[in-house]
Coordinates of C-alpha atoms and ligand atoms in Angstrom, one line a residue:
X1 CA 1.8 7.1 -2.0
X2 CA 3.9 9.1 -4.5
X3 CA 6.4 9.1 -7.3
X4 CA 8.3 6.0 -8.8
X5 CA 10.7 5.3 -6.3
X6 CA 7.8 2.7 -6.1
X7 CA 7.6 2.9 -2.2
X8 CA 4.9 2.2 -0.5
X9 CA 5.3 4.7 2.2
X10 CA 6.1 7.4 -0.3
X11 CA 3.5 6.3 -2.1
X12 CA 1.1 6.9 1.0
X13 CA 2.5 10.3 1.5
X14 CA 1.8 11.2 -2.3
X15 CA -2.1 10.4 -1.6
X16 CA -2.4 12.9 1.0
X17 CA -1.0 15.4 -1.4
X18 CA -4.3 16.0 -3.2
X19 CA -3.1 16.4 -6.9
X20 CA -0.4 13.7 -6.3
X21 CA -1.7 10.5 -8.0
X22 CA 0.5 8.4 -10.3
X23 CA 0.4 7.3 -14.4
X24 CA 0.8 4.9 -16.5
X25 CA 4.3 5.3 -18.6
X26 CA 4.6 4.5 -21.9
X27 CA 4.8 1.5 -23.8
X28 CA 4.3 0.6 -27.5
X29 CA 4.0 -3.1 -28.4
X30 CA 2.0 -2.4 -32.0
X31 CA -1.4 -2.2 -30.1
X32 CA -4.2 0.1 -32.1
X33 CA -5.7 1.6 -28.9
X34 CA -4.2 3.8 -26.1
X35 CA -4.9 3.1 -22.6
X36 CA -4.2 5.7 -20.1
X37 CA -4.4 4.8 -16.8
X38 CA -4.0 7.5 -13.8
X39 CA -4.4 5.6 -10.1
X40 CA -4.4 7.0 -6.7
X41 CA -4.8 6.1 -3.1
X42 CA -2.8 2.9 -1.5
X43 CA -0.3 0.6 -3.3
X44 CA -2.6 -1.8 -3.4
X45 CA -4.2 0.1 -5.5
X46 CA -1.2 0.7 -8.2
X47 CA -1.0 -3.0 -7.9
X48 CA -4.1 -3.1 -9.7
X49 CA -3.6 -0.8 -12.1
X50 CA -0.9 -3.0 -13.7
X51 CA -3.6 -5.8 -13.6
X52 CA -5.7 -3.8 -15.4
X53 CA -3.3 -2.8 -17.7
X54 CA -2.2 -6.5 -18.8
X55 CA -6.2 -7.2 -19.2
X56 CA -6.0 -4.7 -21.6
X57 CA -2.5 -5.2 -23.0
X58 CA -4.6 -8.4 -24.5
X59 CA -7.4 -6.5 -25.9
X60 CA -5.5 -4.4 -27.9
X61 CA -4.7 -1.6 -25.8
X62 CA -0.4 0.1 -25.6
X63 CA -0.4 2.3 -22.3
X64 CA 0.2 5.9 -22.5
X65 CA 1.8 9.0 -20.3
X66 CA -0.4 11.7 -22.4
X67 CA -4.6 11.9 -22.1
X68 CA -5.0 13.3 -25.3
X69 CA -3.5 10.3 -26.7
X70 CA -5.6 7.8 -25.3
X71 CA -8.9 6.0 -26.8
X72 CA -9.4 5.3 -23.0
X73 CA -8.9 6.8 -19.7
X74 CA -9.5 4.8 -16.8
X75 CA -8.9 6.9 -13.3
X76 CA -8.2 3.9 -10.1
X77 CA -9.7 5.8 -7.3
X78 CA -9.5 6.1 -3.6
X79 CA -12.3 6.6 -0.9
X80 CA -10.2 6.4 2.2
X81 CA -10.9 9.8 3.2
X82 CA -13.4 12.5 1.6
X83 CA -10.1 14.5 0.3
X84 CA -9.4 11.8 -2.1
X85 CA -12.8 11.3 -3.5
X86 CA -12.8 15.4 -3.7
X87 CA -9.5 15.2 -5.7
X88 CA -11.0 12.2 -8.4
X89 CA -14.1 14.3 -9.2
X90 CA -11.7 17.7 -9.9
X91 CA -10.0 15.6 -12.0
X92 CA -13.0 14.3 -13.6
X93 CA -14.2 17.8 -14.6
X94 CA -10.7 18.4 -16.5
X95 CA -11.3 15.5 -18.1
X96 CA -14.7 17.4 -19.6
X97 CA -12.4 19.3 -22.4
X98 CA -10.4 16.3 -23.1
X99 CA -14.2 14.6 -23.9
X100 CA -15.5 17.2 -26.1
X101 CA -12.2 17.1 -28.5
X102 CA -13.0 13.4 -28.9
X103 CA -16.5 12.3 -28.3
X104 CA -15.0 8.8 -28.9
X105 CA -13.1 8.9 -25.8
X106 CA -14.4 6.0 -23.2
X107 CA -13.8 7.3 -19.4
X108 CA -13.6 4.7 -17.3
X109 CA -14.0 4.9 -13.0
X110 CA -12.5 2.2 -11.9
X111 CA -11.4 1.0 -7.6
X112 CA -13.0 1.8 -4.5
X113 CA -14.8 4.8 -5.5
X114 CA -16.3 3.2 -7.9
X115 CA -17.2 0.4 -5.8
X116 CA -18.9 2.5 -3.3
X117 CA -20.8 5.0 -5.4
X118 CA -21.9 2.8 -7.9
X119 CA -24.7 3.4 -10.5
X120 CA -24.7 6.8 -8.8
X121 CA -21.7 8.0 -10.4
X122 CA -22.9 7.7 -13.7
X123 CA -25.6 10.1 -12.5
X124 CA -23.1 12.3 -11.1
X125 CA -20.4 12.6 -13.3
X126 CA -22.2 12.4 -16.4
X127 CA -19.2 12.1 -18.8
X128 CA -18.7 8.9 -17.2
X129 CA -19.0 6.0 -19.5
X130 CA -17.8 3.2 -16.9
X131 CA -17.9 2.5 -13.5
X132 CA -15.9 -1.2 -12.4
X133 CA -15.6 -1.8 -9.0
X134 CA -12.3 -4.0 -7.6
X135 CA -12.9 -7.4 -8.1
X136 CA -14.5 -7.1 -11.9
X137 CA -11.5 -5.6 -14.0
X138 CA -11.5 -8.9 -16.0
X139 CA -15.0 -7.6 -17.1
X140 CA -13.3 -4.2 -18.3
X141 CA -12.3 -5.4 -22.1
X142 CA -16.2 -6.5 -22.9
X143 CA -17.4 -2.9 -20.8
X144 CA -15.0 -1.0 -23.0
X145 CA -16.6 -2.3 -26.3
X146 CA -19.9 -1.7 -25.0
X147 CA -19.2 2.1 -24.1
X148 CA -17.3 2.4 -27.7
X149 CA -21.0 1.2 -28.8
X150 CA -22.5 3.9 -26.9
X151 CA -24.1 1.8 -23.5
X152 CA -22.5 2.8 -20.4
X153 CA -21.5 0.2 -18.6
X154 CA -21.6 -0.7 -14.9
X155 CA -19.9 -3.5 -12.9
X156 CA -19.6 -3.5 -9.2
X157 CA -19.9 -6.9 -8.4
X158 CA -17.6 -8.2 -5.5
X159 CA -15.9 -11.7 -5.0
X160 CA -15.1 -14.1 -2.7
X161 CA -12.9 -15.8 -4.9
X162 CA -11.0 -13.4 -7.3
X163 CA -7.3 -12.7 -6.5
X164 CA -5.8 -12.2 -10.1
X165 CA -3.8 -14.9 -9.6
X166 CA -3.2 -16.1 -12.9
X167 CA -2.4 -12.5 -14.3
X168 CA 0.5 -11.4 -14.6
X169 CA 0.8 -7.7 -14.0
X170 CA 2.2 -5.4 -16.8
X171 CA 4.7 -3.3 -14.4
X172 CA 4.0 0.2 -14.5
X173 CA 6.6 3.4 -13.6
X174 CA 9.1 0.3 -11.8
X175 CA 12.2 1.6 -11.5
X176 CA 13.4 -1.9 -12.0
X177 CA 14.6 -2.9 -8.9
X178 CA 11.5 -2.9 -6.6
X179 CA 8.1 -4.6 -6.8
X180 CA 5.1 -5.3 -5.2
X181 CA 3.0 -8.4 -5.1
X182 CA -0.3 -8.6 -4.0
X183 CA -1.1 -11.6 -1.7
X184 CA -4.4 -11.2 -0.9
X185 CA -7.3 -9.0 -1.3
X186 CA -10.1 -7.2 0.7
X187 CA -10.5 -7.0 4.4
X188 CA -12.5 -8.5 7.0
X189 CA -11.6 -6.4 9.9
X190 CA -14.4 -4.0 10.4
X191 CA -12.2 -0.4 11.8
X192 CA -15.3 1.6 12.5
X193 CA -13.8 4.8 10.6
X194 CA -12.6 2.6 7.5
X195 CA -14.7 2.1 4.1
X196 CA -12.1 -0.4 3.0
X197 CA -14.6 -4.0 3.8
X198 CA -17.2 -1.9 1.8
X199 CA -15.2 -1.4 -0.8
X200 CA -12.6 -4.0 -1.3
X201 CA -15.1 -6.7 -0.2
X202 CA -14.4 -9.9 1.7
X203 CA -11.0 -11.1 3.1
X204 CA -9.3 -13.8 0.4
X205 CA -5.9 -15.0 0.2
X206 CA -4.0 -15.7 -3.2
X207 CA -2.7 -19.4 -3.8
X208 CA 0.8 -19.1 -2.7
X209 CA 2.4 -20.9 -5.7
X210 CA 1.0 -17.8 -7.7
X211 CA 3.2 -15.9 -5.2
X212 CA 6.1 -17.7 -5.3
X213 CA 5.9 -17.5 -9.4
X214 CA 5.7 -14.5 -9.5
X215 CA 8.4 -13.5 -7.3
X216 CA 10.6 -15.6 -9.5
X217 CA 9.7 -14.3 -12.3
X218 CA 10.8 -10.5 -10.8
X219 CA 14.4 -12.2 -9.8
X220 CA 15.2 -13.7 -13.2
X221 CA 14.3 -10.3 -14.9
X222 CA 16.5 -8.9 -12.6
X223 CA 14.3 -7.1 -9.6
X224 CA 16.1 -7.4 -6.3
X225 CA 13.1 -6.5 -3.8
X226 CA 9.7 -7.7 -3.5
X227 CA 6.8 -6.4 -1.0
X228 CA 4.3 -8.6 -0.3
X229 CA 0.9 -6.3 -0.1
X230 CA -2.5 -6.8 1.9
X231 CA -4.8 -4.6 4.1
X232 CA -3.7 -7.2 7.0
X233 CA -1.3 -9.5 5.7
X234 CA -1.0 -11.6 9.0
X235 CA -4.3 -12.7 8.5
X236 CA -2.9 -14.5 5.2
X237 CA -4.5 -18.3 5.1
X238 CA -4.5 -20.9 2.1
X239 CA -5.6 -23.8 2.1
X240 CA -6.6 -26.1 -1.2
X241 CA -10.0 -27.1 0.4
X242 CA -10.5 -23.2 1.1
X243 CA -9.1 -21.7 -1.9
X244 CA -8.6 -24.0 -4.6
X245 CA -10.6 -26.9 -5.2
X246 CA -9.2 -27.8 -8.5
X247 CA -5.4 -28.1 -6.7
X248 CA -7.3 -30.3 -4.2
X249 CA -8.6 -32.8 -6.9
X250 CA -4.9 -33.3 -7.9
X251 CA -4.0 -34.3 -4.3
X252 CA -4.3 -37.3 -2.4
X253 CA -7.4 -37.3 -0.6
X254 CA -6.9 -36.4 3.0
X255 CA -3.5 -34.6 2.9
X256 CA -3.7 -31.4 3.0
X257 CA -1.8 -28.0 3.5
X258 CA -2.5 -24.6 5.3
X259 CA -0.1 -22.0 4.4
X260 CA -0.1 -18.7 6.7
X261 CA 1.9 -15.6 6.9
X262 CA 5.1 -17.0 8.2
X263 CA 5.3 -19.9 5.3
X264 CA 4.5 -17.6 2.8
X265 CA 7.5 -15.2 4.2
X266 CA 9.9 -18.2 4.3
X267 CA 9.3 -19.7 0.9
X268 CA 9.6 -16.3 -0.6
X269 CA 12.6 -15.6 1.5
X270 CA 14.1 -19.0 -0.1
X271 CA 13.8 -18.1 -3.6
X272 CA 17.2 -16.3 -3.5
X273 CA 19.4 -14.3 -0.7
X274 CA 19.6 -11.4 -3.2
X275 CA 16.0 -10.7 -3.1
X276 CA 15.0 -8.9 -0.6
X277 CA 11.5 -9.2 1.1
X278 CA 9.1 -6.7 2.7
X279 CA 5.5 -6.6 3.5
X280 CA 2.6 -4.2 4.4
X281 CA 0.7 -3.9 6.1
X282 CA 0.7 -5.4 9.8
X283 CA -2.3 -5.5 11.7
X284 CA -1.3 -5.4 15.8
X285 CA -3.6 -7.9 16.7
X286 CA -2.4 -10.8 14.0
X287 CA 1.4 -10.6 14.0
X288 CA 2.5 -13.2 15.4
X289 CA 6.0 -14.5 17.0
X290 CA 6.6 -16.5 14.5
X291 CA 6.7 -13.8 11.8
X292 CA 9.0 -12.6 13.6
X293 CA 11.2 -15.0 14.0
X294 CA 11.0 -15.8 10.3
X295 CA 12.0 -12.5 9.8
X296 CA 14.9 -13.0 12.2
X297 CA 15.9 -16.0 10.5
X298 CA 16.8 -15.0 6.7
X299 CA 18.8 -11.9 6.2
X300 CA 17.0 -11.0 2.8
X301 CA 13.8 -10.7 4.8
X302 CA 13.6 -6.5 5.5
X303 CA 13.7 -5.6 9.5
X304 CA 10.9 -3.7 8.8
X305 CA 7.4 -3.2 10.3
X306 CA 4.4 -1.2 9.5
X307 CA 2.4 -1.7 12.4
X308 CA -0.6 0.9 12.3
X309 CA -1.8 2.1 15.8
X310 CA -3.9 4.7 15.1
X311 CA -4.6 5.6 18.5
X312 CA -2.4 5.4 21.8
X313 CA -5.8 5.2 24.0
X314 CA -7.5 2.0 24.9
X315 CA -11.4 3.5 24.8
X316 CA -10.2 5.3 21.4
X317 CA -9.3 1.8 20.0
X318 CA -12.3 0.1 21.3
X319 CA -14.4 2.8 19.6
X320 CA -12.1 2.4 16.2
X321 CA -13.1 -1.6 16.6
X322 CA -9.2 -2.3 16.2
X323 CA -9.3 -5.1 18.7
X324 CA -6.5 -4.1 20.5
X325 CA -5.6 -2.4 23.5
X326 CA -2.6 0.1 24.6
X327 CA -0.9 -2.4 26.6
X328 CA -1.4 -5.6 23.5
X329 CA 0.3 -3.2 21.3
X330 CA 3.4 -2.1 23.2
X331 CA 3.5 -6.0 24.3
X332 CA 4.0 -6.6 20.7
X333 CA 6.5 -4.0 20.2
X334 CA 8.3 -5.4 23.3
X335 CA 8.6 -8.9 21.2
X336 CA 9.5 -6.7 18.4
X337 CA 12.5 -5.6 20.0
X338 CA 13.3 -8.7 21.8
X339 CA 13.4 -10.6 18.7
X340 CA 14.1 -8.1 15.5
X341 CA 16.3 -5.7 18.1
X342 CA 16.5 -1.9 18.5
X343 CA 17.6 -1.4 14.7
X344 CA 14.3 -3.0 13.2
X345 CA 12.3 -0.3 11.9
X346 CA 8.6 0.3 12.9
X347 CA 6.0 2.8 11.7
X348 CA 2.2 3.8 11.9
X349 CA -0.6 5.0 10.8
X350 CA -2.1 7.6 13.1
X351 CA -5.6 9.2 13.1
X352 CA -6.1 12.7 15.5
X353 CA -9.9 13.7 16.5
X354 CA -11.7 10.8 16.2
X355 CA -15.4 10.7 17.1
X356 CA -15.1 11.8 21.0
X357 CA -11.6 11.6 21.4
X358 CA -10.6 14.0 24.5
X359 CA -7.4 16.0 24.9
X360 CA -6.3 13.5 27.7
X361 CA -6.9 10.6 25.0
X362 CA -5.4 12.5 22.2
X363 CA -1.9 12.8 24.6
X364 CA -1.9 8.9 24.7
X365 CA -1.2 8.9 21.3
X366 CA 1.5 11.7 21.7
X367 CA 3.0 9.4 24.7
X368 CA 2.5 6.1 22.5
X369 CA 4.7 7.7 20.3
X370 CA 7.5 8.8 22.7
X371 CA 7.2 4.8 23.9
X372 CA 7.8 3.1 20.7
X373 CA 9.8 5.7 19.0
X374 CA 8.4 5.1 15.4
X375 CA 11.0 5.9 12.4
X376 CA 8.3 7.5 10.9
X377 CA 4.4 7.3 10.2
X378 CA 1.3 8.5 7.7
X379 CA -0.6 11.1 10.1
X380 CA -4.1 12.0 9.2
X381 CA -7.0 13.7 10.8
X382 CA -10.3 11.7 11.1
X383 CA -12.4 12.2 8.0
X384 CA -16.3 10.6 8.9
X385 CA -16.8 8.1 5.7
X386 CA -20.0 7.1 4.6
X387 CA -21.8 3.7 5.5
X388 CA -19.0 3.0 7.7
X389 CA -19.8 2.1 11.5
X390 CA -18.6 5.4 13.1
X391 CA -20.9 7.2 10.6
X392 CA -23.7 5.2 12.1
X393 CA -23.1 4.9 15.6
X394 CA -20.9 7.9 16.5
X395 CA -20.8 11.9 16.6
X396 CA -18.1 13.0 14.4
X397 CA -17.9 15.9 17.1
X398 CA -14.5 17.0 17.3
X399 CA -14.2 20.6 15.5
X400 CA -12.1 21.0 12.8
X401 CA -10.0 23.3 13.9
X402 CA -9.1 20.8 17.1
X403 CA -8.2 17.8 15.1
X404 CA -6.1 20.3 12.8
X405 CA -4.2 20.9 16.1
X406 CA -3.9 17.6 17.3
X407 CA -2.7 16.4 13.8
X408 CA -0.4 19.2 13.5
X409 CA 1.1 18.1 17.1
X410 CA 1.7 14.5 16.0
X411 CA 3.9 15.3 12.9
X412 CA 5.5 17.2 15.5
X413 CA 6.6 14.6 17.2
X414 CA 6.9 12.3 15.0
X415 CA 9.4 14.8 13.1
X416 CA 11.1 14.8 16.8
X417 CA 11.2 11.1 16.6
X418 CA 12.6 10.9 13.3
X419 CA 15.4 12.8 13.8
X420 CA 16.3 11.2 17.0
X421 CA 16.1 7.4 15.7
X422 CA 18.0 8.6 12.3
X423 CA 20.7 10.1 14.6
X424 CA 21.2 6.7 15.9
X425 CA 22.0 5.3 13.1
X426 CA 25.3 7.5 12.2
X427 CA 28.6 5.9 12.2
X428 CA 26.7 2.5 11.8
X429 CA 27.4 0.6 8.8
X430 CA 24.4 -0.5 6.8
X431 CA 23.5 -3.0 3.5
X432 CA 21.6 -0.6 1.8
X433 CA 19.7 -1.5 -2.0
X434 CA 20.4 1.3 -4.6
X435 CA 17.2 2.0 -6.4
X436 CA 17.8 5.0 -8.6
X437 CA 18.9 8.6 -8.7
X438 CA 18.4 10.9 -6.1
X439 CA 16.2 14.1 -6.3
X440 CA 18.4 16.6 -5.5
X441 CA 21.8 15.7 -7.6
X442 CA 22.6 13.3 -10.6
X443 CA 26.0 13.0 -8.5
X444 CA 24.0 11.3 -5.7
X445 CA 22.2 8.3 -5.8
X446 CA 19.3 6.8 -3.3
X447 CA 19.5 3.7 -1.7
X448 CA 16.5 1.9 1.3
X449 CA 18.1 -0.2 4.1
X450 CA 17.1 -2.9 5.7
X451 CA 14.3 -0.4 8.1
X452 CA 13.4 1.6 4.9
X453 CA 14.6 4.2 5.2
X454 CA 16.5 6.1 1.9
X455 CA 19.8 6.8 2.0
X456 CA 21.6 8.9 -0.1
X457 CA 25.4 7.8 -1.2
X458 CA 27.7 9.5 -4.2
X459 CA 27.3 8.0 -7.4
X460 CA 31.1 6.7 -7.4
X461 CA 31.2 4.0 -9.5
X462 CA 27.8 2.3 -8.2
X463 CA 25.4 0.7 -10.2
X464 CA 21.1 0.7 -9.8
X465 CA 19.8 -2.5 -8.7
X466 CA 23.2 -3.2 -6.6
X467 CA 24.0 -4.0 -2.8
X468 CA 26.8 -1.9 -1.4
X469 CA 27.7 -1.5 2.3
X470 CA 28.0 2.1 3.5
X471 CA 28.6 4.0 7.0
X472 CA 25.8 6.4 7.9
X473 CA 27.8 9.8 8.4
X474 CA 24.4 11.7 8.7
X475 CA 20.9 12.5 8.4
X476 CA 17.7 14.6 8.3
X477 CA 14.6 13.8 10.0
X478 CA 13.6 12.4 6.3
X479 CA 16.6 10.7 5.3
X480 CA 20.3 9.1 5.9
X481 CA 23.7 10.1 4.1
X482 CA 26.4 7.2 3.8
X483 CA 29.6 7.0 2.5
X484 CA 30.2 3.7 0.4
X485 CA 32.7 1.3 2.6
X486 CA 33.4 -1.9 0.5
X487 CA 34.9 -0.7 -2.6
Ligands
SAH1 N1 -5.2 -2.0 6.5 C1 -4.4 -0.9 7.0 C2 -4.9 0.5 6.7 C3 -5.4 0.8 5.4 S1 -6.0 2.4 5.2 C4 -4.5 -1.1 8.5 O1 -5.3 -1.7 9.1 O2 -3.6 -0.5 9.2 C5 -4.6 3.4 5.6 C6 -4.8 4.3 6.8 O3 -5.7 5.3 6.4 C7 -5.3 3.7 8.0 O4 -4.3 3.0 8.7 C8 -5.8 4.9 8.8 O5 -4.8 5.5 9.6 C9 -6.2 5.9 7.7 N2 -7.7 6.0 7.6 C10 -8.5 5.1 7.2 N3 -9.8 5.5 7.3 C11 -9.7 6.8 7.7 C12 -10.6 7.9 7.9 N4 -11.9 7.6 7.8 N5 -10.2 9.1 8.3 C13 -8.9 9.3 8.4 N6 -7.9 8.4 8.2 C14 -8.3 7.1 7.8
SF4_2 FE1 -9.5 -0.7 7.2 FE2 -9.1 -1.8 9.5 FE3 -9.2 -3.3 7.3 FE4 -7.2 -1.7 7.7 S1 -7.7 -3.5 9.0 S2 -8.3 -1.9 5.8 S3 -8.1 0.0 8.8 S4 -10.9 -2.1 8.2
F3S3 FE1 -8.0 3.9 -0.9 FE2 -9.2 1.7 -1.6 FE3 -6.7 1.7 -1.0 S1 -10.1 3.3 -0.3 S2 -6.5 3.3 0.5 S3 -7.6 2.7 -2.7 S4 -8.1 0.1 -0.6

């Protein structure tokens, strides 16, 4: 999940990389304090971080790049897979110097780690002053004055109601062009390997209006692409008797509205035909056909899917609790195509080794991939989480060593893959989005088309945050290289 081409994908990628973790950039509005704010794991979780930083942004607190700087430093963590906890606590133990050069520093724990270690922490990591789970960052200003009055502070609670809808998120590292809205929060699926229901808590969905604000307000300052976040956004579902009782009160008794997933899409989609929309992340069983034909319906709406299989083996996905089978998933990918077409862009998640999985199994997920013919995908290899139902139920008995292999042959293949769908794209000509500059040259500049994917233009005359048509001339497995067409 890295760097601030604010992408979610690469944003993913940046998590695996286990010192990769992002920051919060400066800004100086007059405040007395310094916040600094370092976040890792999913984009969900950046979102969050710029939640936290506009609590704080009203309780006196300017967000800062450098640690030494700062009255407080708050670390957003991950628990997805053991790597990433190992990676917060490292980082943690640097933090030990920066805490005896200024016994006034507050050090704050904040997301799911938080969440799912709880009072523990303190007792672990003793220069800990704060540990806040998800759902109670609004708590944060009144647990920060306590720990500047020497109590350490703990609030873990989770929520069935709290979405954050009313704040409005200070955005962090945006390039400008490119944000992300979260549209609900939590998960209710219950993925036998995933500690994300433990610590995320209960599935809620954010009152769409909030969305559609916000979205808005991103156009008018002059963002051009919006991704709508959520551990399973197709189970998106508001309703005022649900979700908001006071909007209720307002309405005539009796009438009523339920907004899902595809009237979400379309009323974002209608703000303007120069903001793009995307959204992540797609769970197989949920999306539905009318999604997709929302998506086929409005231009601005990205051809884009992140649909996470995980495994490409039926008993596998039983045992994962995903609710799906092989033959449901390439069914939807089948209505993928028919609808959205060969050009619409779909990638996974995949996990290798999972409790019991058996060489035969593990090349059904090698063949799944050959079948669909993903553009790209996050490949991991099973890490056992605690509390979760695999840890309870089932052997984490694949060795090491074997789900190393099995990993290593999937990013194989999907490398294979990669190269093979980018190839199909030269000498087609594409609408891409230019976000910024590329790595490699200040000559170049990087654009995202409609299936995500970067591609790299010359600078020319082109502007960031501009539309420009190019033909793909070629590619990597990584990325595409255009030449501008319309000017
Ligand atoms: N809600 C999303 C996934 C969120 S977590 C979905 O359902 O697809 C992102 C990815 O991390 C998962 O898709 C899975 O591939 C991976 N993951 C989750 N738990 C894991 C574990 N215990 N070990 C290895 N990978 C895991
Ligand atoms: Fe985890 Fe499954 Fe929920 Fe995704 S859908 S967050 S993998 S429990
Ligand atoms: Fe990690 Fe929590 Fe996201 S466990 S992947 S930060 S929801």
């Amino acid at each position: 999940m890295e760097n601030m081409i604010k992408d979610i994908d690469i944003i993913r990628e940046e998590e695996e990389k286990s010192c990769d973790f992002k920051v919060t950039a400066d800004e100086n509005t007059g405040k007395i304090k310094k916040l600094y704010i370092e976040s890792y794991g999913c984009q969900m979780n950046f979102s969050d971080s710029e939640i936290v930083a506009s609590i704080m942004k009203d309780n006196g607190f300017d967000t800062t790049s450098d640690y030494s700087n700062a009255d407080v430093i708050f670390l957003n963590t991950c628990s997805i897979r053991d790597k990433a906890e190992q990676t917060v606590r490292k980082r943690l133990s640097q933090f030990n110097q920066a805490k005896s050069e200024n016994p006034e520093l507050t050090i704050g724990v904040l997301g799911c780690m938080a969440e799912r270690l709880k009072e523990k922490l303190l007792e672990e990591e003793k220069l800990v002053d704060l540990v806040v789970g998800p759902d109670a960052y609004r708590d944060l200003p009144n647990l920060v004055g306590q720990a500047e009055a020497g109590s350490k502070g703990v609030n873990t609670f989770l929520s069935r109601e709290e979405t954050y809808a009313d704040i409005s998120p200070v955005r962090l590292n945006s390039n400008g062009v490119s944000a992300f809205i979260s549209i609900m929060r939590g998960c209710d699926n219950m993925c036998s390997f995933c500690v994300v229901p433990f610590t995320r808590g209960r599935e809620r969905s954010r009152d769409p209006h909030s969305i559609v604000k916000e979205a808005r307000e991103l156009f008018a300052k002059g963002y051009k692409e919006v991704t709508l976040l959520g551990q399973n956004v197709d189970s998106y579902k508001w309703s005022p008797e649900e979700n908001n009782k006071a909007r209720l009160n307002k309405k005539k008794a009796g009438v009523s509205e339920v907004i899902y997933f595809a009237n979400l899409l379309e009323w974002v989609a209608t703000i303007d035909p120069r903001l793009r929309v995307r959204f992540s992340t797609s769970h197989p069983k949920d999306i539905t056909d009318e999604v997709l034909t929302t998506m086929k319906r409005y231009d601005n709406i990205c051809k884009y899917i992140h649909l996470p299989v995980q495994s490409g083996n039926s008993r596998i996905l039983s045992l994962m609790n995903r609710t799906y089978d092989r033959e449901w998933y390439l069914e939807r990918v089948q209505k993928i195509r028919e609808i959205l077409g060969e050009d619409c862009g779909i990638s996974s998640d995949m996990i290798a080794g999972f409790c019991s999985e058996t060489e035969s199994e593990h090349q059904d997920t090698l063949s799944m991939m050959d079948l669909v013919e993903y553009d790209f995908s996050y490949m991991f290899y099973y890490s056992e989480r605690p509390g979760t139902l695999a840890a309870k139920k089932l052997a984490d008995d694949i060795p090491l060593e074997i789900k190393k292999r099995r990993l290593q042959e999937i990013i194989e293949k999907q490398n294979q893959i990669s190269l093979s769908r980018n190839q199909k794209d030269i000498g087609k000509v594409q609408e891409i989005l230019i976000e910024g500059q590329s790595k490699r040259s200040a000559e170049q500049l990087k654009g995202r088309n409609s299936a995500n994917k970067v591609v790299i233009v010359p600078r020319g005359r082109l502007k960031i945050g501009e539309y420009t048509n190019v033909r793909i001339t070629d590619c990597s497995s990584a990325t595409l290289f255009g030449e501008v067409i319309d000017r």
